[in-house]
CSV table of C-alpha atoms in Angstrom, one decimal:
chain,number,residue,atom,x,y,z
A,702,MET,CA,16.1,25.4,-5.1
A,703,LYS,CA,16.6,24.4,-8.9
A,704,ASN,CA,13.9,22.4,-10.6
A,705,TRP,CA,15.6,19.1,-10.4
A,706,LEU,CA,16.3,18.6,-7.0
A,707,PHE,CA,13.1,18.8,-6.5
A,708,LEU,CA,12.3,17.3,-8.7
A,709,GLY,CA,14.6,14.3,-6.8
A,710,ALA,CA,13.5,15.1,-3.5
A,711,ILE,CA,9.6,15.0,-4.6
A,712,PHE,CA,10.4,11.1,-6.1
A,713,SER,CA,13.9,10.5,-3.2
A,714,SER,CA,10.0,11.1,-0.7
A,715,ALA,CA,8.2,8.8,-3.1
A,716,LEU,CA,10.9,5.8,-3.7
A,717,ALA,CA,11.1,6.1,0.2
A,718,SER,CA,7.5,6.3,1.1
A,719,SER,CA,7.3,2.9,-0.7
A,720,VAL,CA,10.1,1.0,0.4
A,721,LEU,CA,11.7,2.4,3.0
A,722,PHE,CA,9.4,3.9,5.6
A,723,ASN,CA,7.7,0.1,6.5
A,724,TYR,CA,10.6,-0.9,8.0
A,725,PHE,CA,9.4,3.2,10.6
A,726,SER,CA,6.1,2.7,10.5
A,727,LEU,CA,4.3,3.4,13.6
A,728,PHE,CA,1.8,1.0,14.4
A,729,GLY,CA,1.3,0.4,10.7
A,730,VAL,CA,1.7,3.8,9.3
A,731,LYS,CA,4.0,5.9,7.5
A,732,PRO,CA,4.2,9.7,7.2
A,733,ASP,CA,2.9,11.2,4.5
A,734,LEU,CA,6.7,12.4,3.0
A,735,LEU,CA,4.5,13.5,-0.9
A,736,LEU,CA,2.6,15.4,1.7
A,737,ILE,CA,5.4,17.4,3.6
A,738,CYS,CA,7.0,17.8,-0.2
A,739,ALA,CA,2.3,18.8,-1.4
A,740,VAL,CA,3.0,21.9,1.2
A,741,ALA,CA,6.7,23.0,1.2
A,742,SER,CA,6.3,23.7,-2.8
A,743,ALA,CA,2.7,25.3,-2.3
A,744,VAL,CA,3.9,28.5,1.0
A,745,TYR,CA,7.8,28.1,-0.3
A,746,LEU,CA,7.6,28.6,-4.4
A,747,PRO,CA,5.8,30.7,-7.2
A,748,LYS,CA,2.2,30.0,-7.7
A,749,ARG,CA,2.4,27.9,-10.8
A,750,LYS,CA,5.5,26.0,-10.0
A,751,ALA,CA,3.2,24.6,-6.9
A,752,LEU,CA,0.2,23.5,-8.0
A,753,PHE,CA,3.0,21.7,-10.4
A,754,TYR,CA,5.0,20.6,-7.6
A,755,CYS,CA,1.5,19.2,-6.3
A,756,PHE,CA,0.1,18.2,-9.2
A,757,PHE,CA,3.6,15.8,-9.6
A,758,CYS,CA,3.6,14.9,-6.1
A,759,GLY,CA,-0.2,13.6,-6.0
A,760,LEU,CA,0.5,12.0,-9.5
A,761,LEU,CA,3.5,10.2,-7.6
A,762,LYS,CA,1.3,8.8,-4.9
A,763,ASP,CA,-1.7,7.5,-6.9
A,764,THR,CA,0.8,6.1,-9.2
A,765,LEU,CA,2.9,4.6,-6.4
A,766,SER,CA,-0.6,2.7,-4.3
A,767,ILE,CA,-4.5,1.7,-5.3
A,768,ASN,CA,-7.2,4.2,-6.0
A,769,TYR,CA,-9.9,4.2,-8.6
A,770,PHE,CA,-8.6,7.2,-9.7
A,771,ALA,CA,-6.5,9.4,-9.7
A,772,ALA,CA,-7.8,11.0,-5.8
A,773,ASN,CA,-4.3,11.3,-4.5
A,774,THR,CA,-3.8,13.9,-8.3
A,775,ILE,CA,-6.9,16.0,-7.8
A,776,LEU,CA,-6.7,16.1,-3.4
A,777,PHE,CA,-3.5,17.9,-3.6
A,778,CYS,CA,-3.6,20.5,-6.0
A,779,LEU,CA,-6.6,21.4,-4.6
A,780,LEU,CA,-4.5,22.0,-1.2
A,781,GLY,CA,-1.8,23.7,-2.7
A,782,TRP,CA,-4.1,26.2,-3.7
A,783,LEU,CA,-5.8,26.4,-1.3
A,784,ILE,CA,-2.5,27.3,0.3
A,785,ILE,CA,-1.7,29.1,-2.2
A,786,ARG,CA,-5.6,31.3,-1.6
A,787,LEU,CA,-4.4,31.3,1.8
A,788,ALA,CA,-1.1,33.6,1.8
A,789,LYS,CA,-2.6,35.5,-0.5
A,790,GLU,CA,-4.7,37.0,3.6
A,791,PHE,CA,-1.8,35.3,5.2
A,792,ASN,CA,1.9,35.5,5.9
A,793,LEU,CA,2.6,32.1,6.0
A,794,ASP,CA,6.7,31.8,6.1
A,795,ASP,CA,6.4,31.4,10.0
A,796,GLU,CA,8.3,27.1,10.7
A,797,TYR,CA,4.5,26.8,13.6
A,798,ILE,CA,1.9,27.7,10.4
A,799,PHE,CA,4.5,25.6,8.1
A,800,ILE,CA,3.5,22.1,10.8
A,801,GLY,CA,0.6,23.5,11.3
A,802,LEU,CA,-0.3,23.3,8.2
A,803,ILE,CA,1.0,19.4,7.5
A,804,ALA,CA,-1.0,18.6,10.3
A,805,ALA,CA,-4.1,20.0,8.1
A,806,GLY,CA,-3.2,19.0,5.4
A,807,SER,CA,-2.8,15.0,6.5
A,808,LEU,CA,-6.3,15.5,8.2
A,809,LEU,CA,-8.0,17.0,5.4
A,810,THR,CA,-6.4,14.8,3.2
A,811,SER,CA,-7.4,11.8,5.5
A,812,LEU,CA,-11.3,12.7,5.7
A,813,ALA,CA,-11.6,13.5,2.3
A,814,THR,CA,-10.0,10.0,1.9
A,815,ARG,CA,-12.9,8.7,4.2
A,816,VAL,CA,-15.4,10.0,2.5
A,817,PHE,CA,-14.4,9.0,-1.3
A,818,PHE,CA,-14.1,4.9,0.7
A,819,PHE,CA,-17.6,5.6,1.8
A,820,TYR,CA,-19.1,6.7,-2.1
A,821,ALA,CA,-16.9,3.8,-3.2
A,822,SER,CA,-18.7,1.1,-0.7
A,823,LYS,CA,-15.7,0.9,1.5
A,824,GLN,CA,-15.4,-0.5,4.7
A,825,VAL,CA,-12.7,0.9,6.8
A,826,PRO,CA,-13.1,0.1,10.4
A,827,LEU,CA,-14.0,2.6,12.5
A,828,GLY,CA,-10.8,1.6,14.9
A,829,ILE,CA,-8.0,1.5,11.6
A,830,PHE,CA,-9.6,4.8,10.7
A,831,LEU,CA,-9.0,6.4,13.8
A,832,ARG,CA,-5.1,5.3,14.1
A,833,VAL,CA,-4.8,5.4,10.8
A,834,LEU,CA,-6.0,9.5,10.9
A,835,LEU,CA,-4.5,9.7,13.9
A,836,ILE,CA,-1.1,8.2,14.0
A,837,GLY,CA,-0.4,9.2,10.4
A,838,CYS,CA,-1.6,13.3,11.8
A,839,PHE,CA,1.1,12.7,14.2
A,840,TYR,CA,3.7,11.0,12.3
A,841,THR,CA,3.3,13.4,9.3
A,842,THR,CA,3.3,16.0,11.0
A,843,LEU,CA,6.8,15.1,13.6
A,844,ILE,CA,8.7,14.2,10.1
A,845,ALA,CA,8.2,17.9,9.0
A,846,TRP,CA,9.3,19.4,11.8
A,847,LEU,CA,12.9,16.9,12.3
A,848,ALA,CA,12.9,18.7,8.5
A,849,ILE,CA,12.4,22.0,9.5
A,850,LYS,CA,14.7,21.5,12.4
A,851,SER,CA,17.6,19.6,10.4
A,852,ILE,CA,17.5,22.3,7.2
A,853,PRO,CA,20.6,24.7,9.7
A,854,PHE,CA,22.4,21.9,9.8
A,855,TRP,CA,22.4,20.6,6.9
A,856,GLU,CA,23.8,23.9,4.7
A,857,LYS,CA,25.9,24.7,7.7
A,858,PHE,CA,27.5,21.6,6.0
A,859,ILE,CA,27.5,22.4,2.1
A,860,LYS,CA,28.7,25.4,3.7
A,861,LYS,CA,31.4,24.5,5.9
A,862,ASN,CA,31.8,21.4,2.3
A,863,ASN,CA,32.5,24.5,0.4
A,864,ALA,CA,34.5,25.6,2.2
A,865,ASP,CA,36.4,22.8,2.8
A,866,GLN,CA,36.6,22.4,-1.6
A,867,ASN,CA,37.6,26.1,-1.8
A,868,THR,CA,40.4,26.0,0.6
B,198,MET,CA,-10.8,36.7,3.9
B,199,PHE,CA,-12.7,34.7,0.7
B,200,LYS,CA,-14.2,36.6,-0.9
B,201,LEU,CA,-16.7,33.5,-3.5
B,202,THR,CA,-17.2,36.3,-6.4
B,203,LYS,CA,-18.8,34.6,-10.6
B,204,LYS,CA,-15.4,34.5,-11.0
B,205,HIS,CA,-13.4,32.5,-8.1
B,206,LEU,CA,-16.5,30.2,-8.8
B,207,ILE,CA,-16.1,29.7,-12.5
B,208,SER,CA,-11.8,29.3,-12.4
B,209,PHE,CA,-12.7,26.7,-10.0
B,210,LEU,CA,-15.2,25.1,-11.6
B,211,VAL,CA,-13.1,25.0,-14.8
B,212,ALA,CA,-9.8,24.2,-12.5
B,213,ALA,CA,-12.2,20.7,-11.5
B,214,SER,CA,-13.9,20.1,-14.6
B,215,PHE,CA,-9.9,20.0,-16.0
B,216,LEU,CA,-8.7,17.9,-13.2
B,217,LEU,CA,-10.9,15.5,-14.1
B,218,LEU,CA,-10.2,15.3,-16.6
B,219,LEU,CA,-7.2,15.2,-16.2
B,220,ALA,CA,-7.8,12.0,-13.9
B,221,GLY,CA,-8.7,10.1,-16.4
B,222,LEU,CA,-6.3,10.4,-18.6
B,223,ILE,CA,-3.9,9.2,-15.8
B,224,PRO,CA,-4.0,5.1,-15.6
B,225,SER,CA,-1.7,5.6,-19.0
B,226,SER,CA,0.6,8.2,-17.2
B,227,ARG,CA,1.3,6.0,-13.6
B,228,THR,CA,2.3,3.7,-15.6
B,229,ALA,CA,4.9,5.2,-17.5
B,230,ILE,CA,6.2,6.7,-14.0
B,231,LEU,CA,6.2,2.3,-12.1
B,232,GLU,CA,8.2,2.2,-14.8
B,233,ILE,CA,10.4,4.7,-14.6
B,234,ALA,CA,11.3,3.9,-10.6
B,235,LYS,CA,11.3,0.8,-11.4
B,236,ASN,CA,15.4,0.6,-11.2
B,237,PRO,CA,15.5,2.5,-8.0
B,238,LEU,CA,12.7,0.3,-6.6
B,239,ILE,CA,14.8,-2.5,-7.3
B,240,VAL,CA,18.0,-0.8,-5.4
B,241,LEU,CA,16.3,0.7,-2.5
B,242,ASN,CA,14.2,-2.7,-1.2
B,243,LEU,CA,18.1,-4.4,-2.5
B,244,LEU,CA,19.4,-1.6,0.5
B,245,ARG,CA,16.3,-2.2,2.4
B,246,ARG,CA,17.1,-6.4,3.1
B,247,GLU,CA,20.9,-5.3,3.8
B,248,ILE,CA,20.0,-2.5,6.9
B,249,GLY,CA,17.5,-5.4,8.2
B,250,GLY,CA,19.5,-8.4,7.0
B,251,PHE,CA,21.7,-6.1,10.0
B,252,ILE,CA,19.8,-4.7,12.8
B,253,PHE,CA,18.1,-8.4,13.3
B,254,TYR,CA,21.4,-11.0,12.5
B,255,HIS,CA,20.6,-12.2,15.8
B,256,ARG,CA,17.2,-13.1,15.7
B,257,ASN,CA,17.8,-13.8,11.7
B,258,TYR,CA,21.1,-16.2,13.2
B,259,LEU,CA,18.7,-18.1,15.7
B,260,GLU,CA,16.0,-18.4,13.1
B,261,ASN,CA,17.7,-20.1,9.7
B,262,GLU,CA,19.4,-23.0,13.2
B,263,LYS,CA,15.0,-22.9,13.7
B,264,LEU,CA,14.4,-23.9,11.0
B,265,LYS,CA,16.9,-25.9,9.6
B,266,ASN,CA,15.6,-28.1,13.2
B,267,GLU,CA,12.2,-28.3,10.7
B,268,ASN,CA,14.1,-28.1,7.4
B,269,GLY,CA,14.8,-31.8,8.3
B,270,LEU,CA,10.9,-32.8,10.6
B,271,LEU,CA,9.0,-31.4,7.5
B,272,LYS,CA,11.7,-32.9,4.7
B,273,ASN,CA,10.5,-36.9,6.3
B,274,ARG,CA,7.0,-35.3,6.2
B,275,LEU,CA,7.7,-34.7,2.7
B,276,ASN,CA,8.3,-37.8,2.1
B,277,GLN,CA,5.9,-39.6,3.3
B,278,THR,CA,3.4,-37.4,2.4
B,279,VAL,CA,4.2,-37.8,-2.6
B,280,GLU,CA,3.7,-41.6,-0.9
B,281,ILE,CA,0.4,-40.3,-0.6
B,282,GLY,CA,0.4,-38.0,-3.5
B,283,LEU,CA,1.6,-40.9,-5.8
B,284,GLU,CA,-1.0,-43.5,-4.3
B,285,ASN,CA,-3.9,-40.8,-4.5
B,286,SER,CA,-3.7,-40.3,-7.7
B,287,ARG,CA,-3.0,-43.8,-9.0
B,288,LEU,CA,-6.9,-44.8,-6.7
B,289,LYS,CA,-8.1,-41.2,-9.0
B,290,GLN,CA,-7.5,-43.7,-11.6
B,291,LEU,CA,-8.2,-46.8,-10.8
B,292,LEU,CA,-11.5,-44.6,-10.2
B,293,SER,CA,-11.2,-42.1,-13.5
B,294,PHE,CA,-11.6,-39.4,-12.0
B,295,LYS,CA,-11.4,-36.1,-13.5
B,296,GLN,CA,-7.9,-34.7,-13.1
B,297,LYS,CA,-8.1,-30.7,-12.4
B,298,ALA,CA,-5.3,-28.8,-15.3
B,299,PRO,CA,-2.9,-27.6,-12.2
B,300,PHE,CA,-2.3,-24.4,-12.7
B,301,ARG,CA,0.9,-22.1,-13.7
B,302,VAL,CA,2.8,-20.0,-11.8
B,303,ILE,CA,5.0,-17.4,-12.2
B,304,GLY,CA,7.6,-16.4,-9.8
B,305,ALA,CA,8.2,-11.9,-8.8
B,306,ARG,CA,9.5,-10.4,-6.2
B,307,VAL,CA,8.2,-7.7,-4.2
B,308,ILE,CA,10.3,-4.2,-4.8
B,309,GLY,CA,7.6,-1.3,-3.5
B,310,ARG,CA,4.5,-1.1,-1.0
B,311,SER,CA,2.7,1.2,-0.5
B,312,ALA,CA,2.9,4.5,-0.4
B,313,ASP,CA,0.2,5.4,1.1
B,314,ASN,CA,-1.6,4.1,4.6
B,315,TRP,CA,-5.3,3.6,3.0
B,316,SER,CA,-4.6,1.2,0.3
B,317,SER,CA,-2.8,-2.1,0.9
B,318,SER,CA,-0.5,-2.8,-2.3
B,319,LEU,CA,2.7,-4.0,-3.5
B,320,ILE,CA,4.5,-3.6,-6.3
B,321,ILE,CA,6.6,-6.8,-7.8
B,322,ASP,CA,9.0,-6.9,-10.6
B,323,LYS,CA,7.3,-9.1,-13.4
B,324,GLY,CA,4.6,-7.3,-16.4
B,325,GLU,CA,2.8,-7.7,-19.2
B,326,ALA,CA,6.4,-9.1,-21.2
B,327,SER,CA,6.3,-12.1,-18.5
B,328,GLY,CA,2.3,-12.5,-19.1
B,329,ILE,CA,0.7,-10.9,-15.9
B,330,ARG,CA,-2.6,-9.6,-16.6
B,331,ARG,CA,-5.0,-7.8,-14.2
B,332,GLY,CA,-7.4,-10.1,-12.1
B,333,PHE,CA,-4.9,-12.3,-12.0
B,334,VAL,CA,-4.4,-14.5,-8.7
B,335,VAL,CA,-1.1,-13.7,-6.0
B,336,ILE,CA,0.0,-16.4,-4.0
B,337,SER,CA,2.9,-17.1,-1.6
B,338,HIS,CA,3.7,-20.9,-0.3
B,339,LEU,CA,1.7,-20.1,3.2
B,340,GLY,CA,-1.6,-19.3,0.8
B,341,LEU,CA,-3.3,-16.6,-1.0
B,342,ALA,CA,-1.9,-13.1,-1.0
B,343,GLY,CA,-4.2,-10.7,-3.6
B,344,ARG,CA,-4.8,-10.3,-6.7
B,345,ILE,CA,-2.7,-7.9,-10.0
B,346,TRP,CA,-4.3,-4.9,-10.0
B,347,GLU,CA,-3.4,-2.6,-12.6
B,348,THR,CA,-0.1,-3.8,-15.0
B,349,ALA,CA,3.1,-1.9,-16.5
B,350,LYS,CA,5.1,-3.5,-19.1
B,351,TYR,CA,7.5,-4.6,-16.3
B,352,THR,CA,6.2,-3.8,-13.6
B,353,SER,CA,3.0,-4.4,-11.8
B,354,LYS,CA,0.5,-3.5,-8.6
B,355,VAL,CA,-0.7,-6.1,-6.1
B,356,LEU,CA,-4.3,-5.8,-4.1
B,357,LEU,CA,-3.2,-7.8,-0.8
B,358,ILE,CA,-6.1,-8.9,1.4
B,359,ASN,CA,-6.0,-6.3,3.3
B,360,ASP,CA,-6.8,-4.0,1.2
B,361,PRO,CA,-11.3,-2.9,1.7
B,362,ASN,CA,-10.7,-3.5,-2.3
B,363,PHE,CA,-10.5,-6.9,-2.3
B,364,GLY,CA,-13.0,-9.7,-1.5
B,365,VAL,CA,-13.0,-13.1,-2.8
B,366,SER,CA,-16.0,-15.8,-1.7
B,367,ALA,CA,-14.9,-18.3,0.8
B,368,ILE,CA,-15.4,-21.7,2.3
B,369,SER,CA,-14.9,-23.0,6.2
B,370,GLN,CA,-12.5,-25.9,5.3
B,371,ARG,CA,-14.8,-28.0,8.7
B,372,SER,CA,-18.2,-27.2,8.6
B,373,ARG,CA,-18.2,-25.7,4.1
B,374,GLN,CA,-19.4,-23.1,5.2
B,375,GLU,CA,-19.5,-20.7,2.5
B,376,GLY,CA,-19.8,-16.6,3.1
B,377,LEU,CA,-17.3,-13.7,0.8
B,378,VAL,CA,-14.2,-12.4,2.8
B,379,CYS,CA,-12.8,-8.7,2.7
B,380,GLY,CA,-10.1,-6.9,4.0
B,381,THR,CA,-10.4,-4.6,6.2
B,382,LEU,CA,-6.7,-2.4,6.0
B,383,GLY,CA,-6.1,-3.5,9.9
B,384,ASN,CA,-4.3,-6.7,9.9
B,385,SER,CA,-7.2,-8.7,9.7
B,386,LEU,CA,-10.1,-9.6,7.4
B,387,VAL,CA,-13.2,-9.9,7.7
B,388,MET,CA,-16.0,-12.7,6.3
B,389,LYS,CA,-19.4,-11.7,5.9
B,390,TYR,CA,-22.4,-12.4,5.0
B,391,LEU,CA,-22.6,-16.1,7.3
B,392,PRO,CA,-26.6,-16.7,8.5
B,393,VAL,CA,-26.8,-15.9,12.6
B,394,ASP,CA,-27.0,-20.2,12.8
B,395,SER,CA,-24.0,-21.0,10.9
B,396,ASP,CA,-21.5,-23.3,12.5
B,397,ILE,CA,-18.4,-21.9,12.3
B,398,ALA,CA,-15.7,-21.2,15.3
B,399,VAL,CA,-12.9,-20.2,15.9
B,400,GLY,CA,-9.8,-22.2,15.1
B,401,ASP,CA,-11.4,-23.2,11.8
B,402,GLU,CA,-9.4,-22.3,8.4
B,403,ILE,CA,-10.5,-20.2,5.4
B,404,ILE,CA,-10.5,-21.1,1.9
B,405,THR,CA,-11.5,-19.5,-1.2
B,406,SER,CA,-14.6,-22.2,-2.7
B,407,GLY,CA,-13.3,-21.3,-6.5
B,408,LEU,CA,-17.1,-19.7,-7.0
B,409,THR,CA,-14.7,-16.3,-7.7
B,410,GLU,CA,-13.8,-16.5,-11.4
B,411,MET,CA,-9.6,-17.0,-11.2
B,412,TYR,CA,-9.1,-18.2,-7.6
B,413,PRO,CA,-8.5,-21.7,-7.8
B,414,LYS,CA,-10.1,-23.5,-4.6
B,415,GLY,CA,-8.7,-24.8,-2.4
B,416,LEU,CA,-5.5,-21.6,-1.5
B,417,ALA,CA,-5.6,-20.8,1.8
B,418,ILE,CA,-6.7,-18.2,3.5
B,419,GLY,CA,-6.7,-17.7,6.9
B,420,LYS,CA,-7.5,-18.4,10.8
B,421,VAL,CA,-10.7,-17.7,11.8
B,422,ILE,CA,-9.9,-15.8,15.1
B,423,LYS,CA,-13.4,-14.1,16.3
B,424,VAL,CA,-17.2,-14.9,15.7
B,425,GLY,CA,-18.9,-12.2,15.6
B,426,LYS,CA,-22.3,-10.8,15.3
B,427,GLU,CA,-23.2,-8.0,13.0
B,428,PHE,CA,-24.6,-5.7,14.6
B,429,SER,CA,-28.5,-5.6,12.4
B,430,GLY,CA,-28.9,-9.1,14.3
B,431,LEU,CA,-29.0,-10.8,11.6
B,432,SER,CA,-25.8,-12.1,10.1
B,433,CYS,CA,-22.7,-13.3,11.3
B,434,TYR,CA,-19.4,-12.2,10.9
B,435,ALA,CA,-15.9,-13.7,11.3
B,436,ILE,CA,-12.2,-11.9,11.8
B,437,ILE,CA,-9.7,-14.0,9.7
B,438,LYS,CA,-5.7,-14.0,10.9
B,439,PRO,CA,-4.2,-14.2,7.2
B,440,ALA,CA,-2.3,-17.2,6.3
B,441,VAL,CA,-0.1,-15.2,4.7
B,442,ASN,CA,1.9,-12.1,7.0
B,443,LEU,CA,1.8,-10.0,4.3
B,444,SER,CA,4.6,-6.7,5.9
B,445,ASP,CA,7.4,-9.7,5.2
B,446,LEU,CA,6.3,-10.7,1.8
B,447,GLU,CA,9.3,-10.3,-0.5
B,448,GLU,CA,8.4,-13.5,-2.9
B,449,ALA,CA,5.0,-14.0,-5.0
B,450,LEU,CA,3.4,-16.5,-6.3
B,451,VAL,CA,1.4,-14.7,-9.4
B,452,ILE,CA,-1.1,-18.0,-11.5
B,453,ILE,CA,-1.3,-17.8,-14.7
B,454,PRO,CA,-4.8,-19.6,-15.7
């Protein structure tokens, strides 16, 4: 995939999660589209590019939300680095493993956020924390699964479009 | 599997230090990105409004009819209130009361919301160019909505009252009982540090006390829906339903002190 296309996809995901997904939130919880982009780049792209995209995803998430410091930028970079390390040991090029990585990434980033909250003395009731943690993980994984399942459809669509243009 | 060698540890520490250094530099890059994202956010927001209008057409139609009736009644009441207000100011002048300086407000459109689930914020289309600065109070016609967290030249980020970072000194309008209102990330707020014998009850209106700098006294925060005792038993808390519907906020007013 061309660089600008991937950057465009990341930017669109950030805008969509900031504006459009307010209508599609599940119990007030939105899917983490930028996490999906970060994990996808870490799994499918070369190391340096992947780390850059992870950094960009984190930076966008920090830009569109409120944090004392660049927590998401650091978390996404660490997550990307961990996935790259894992990819050296195992073959991650499988859709179920990808879905599993998304779920694990979502849980890990949420738990890390909870730790930040604890050290910043911010109180989030346990019920709300668990709701965001579990529904967020489920919803993000669901969207990632739908995105993977829709890839063949888009491939067909693009091929058909190209064939129509050629004829 | 992973073998944690000295080389790995050093490279990890270098990377972590680099990221922490970067974290310090990031706020300036964030404002630049926010400026770039402003126009796409406005376009997407308009699209979202149109989709919303289309999806909720029937509901909006019925609501519009209801609001038209309500508007007529409120116009009558407003006239009465204006009369009372005029009378009040005349009487105040007679009594030589010190007049409070009225605050100036700037209207702004909401163009985006928080992209993550761990904070509750808005992005508005007014920034430093309109005179908005960090810490300014944001209200809606119903009451307190939040405060300015970060500003760029033409956009600003608003920390909503249900964010865990938010805190404001508040009082009960009925009993004048004072406490600290904080966000919980959910649909309600919590009023903390209330004495065990505090006079606070379900249905009490909570307003700003004026003790927190920048927040004018008397801004509506919400209504008490539950009162409980802290686990330690040393103090009480009250759960408050915000006066402003934070998930539907489309326009906001920024108070310029």
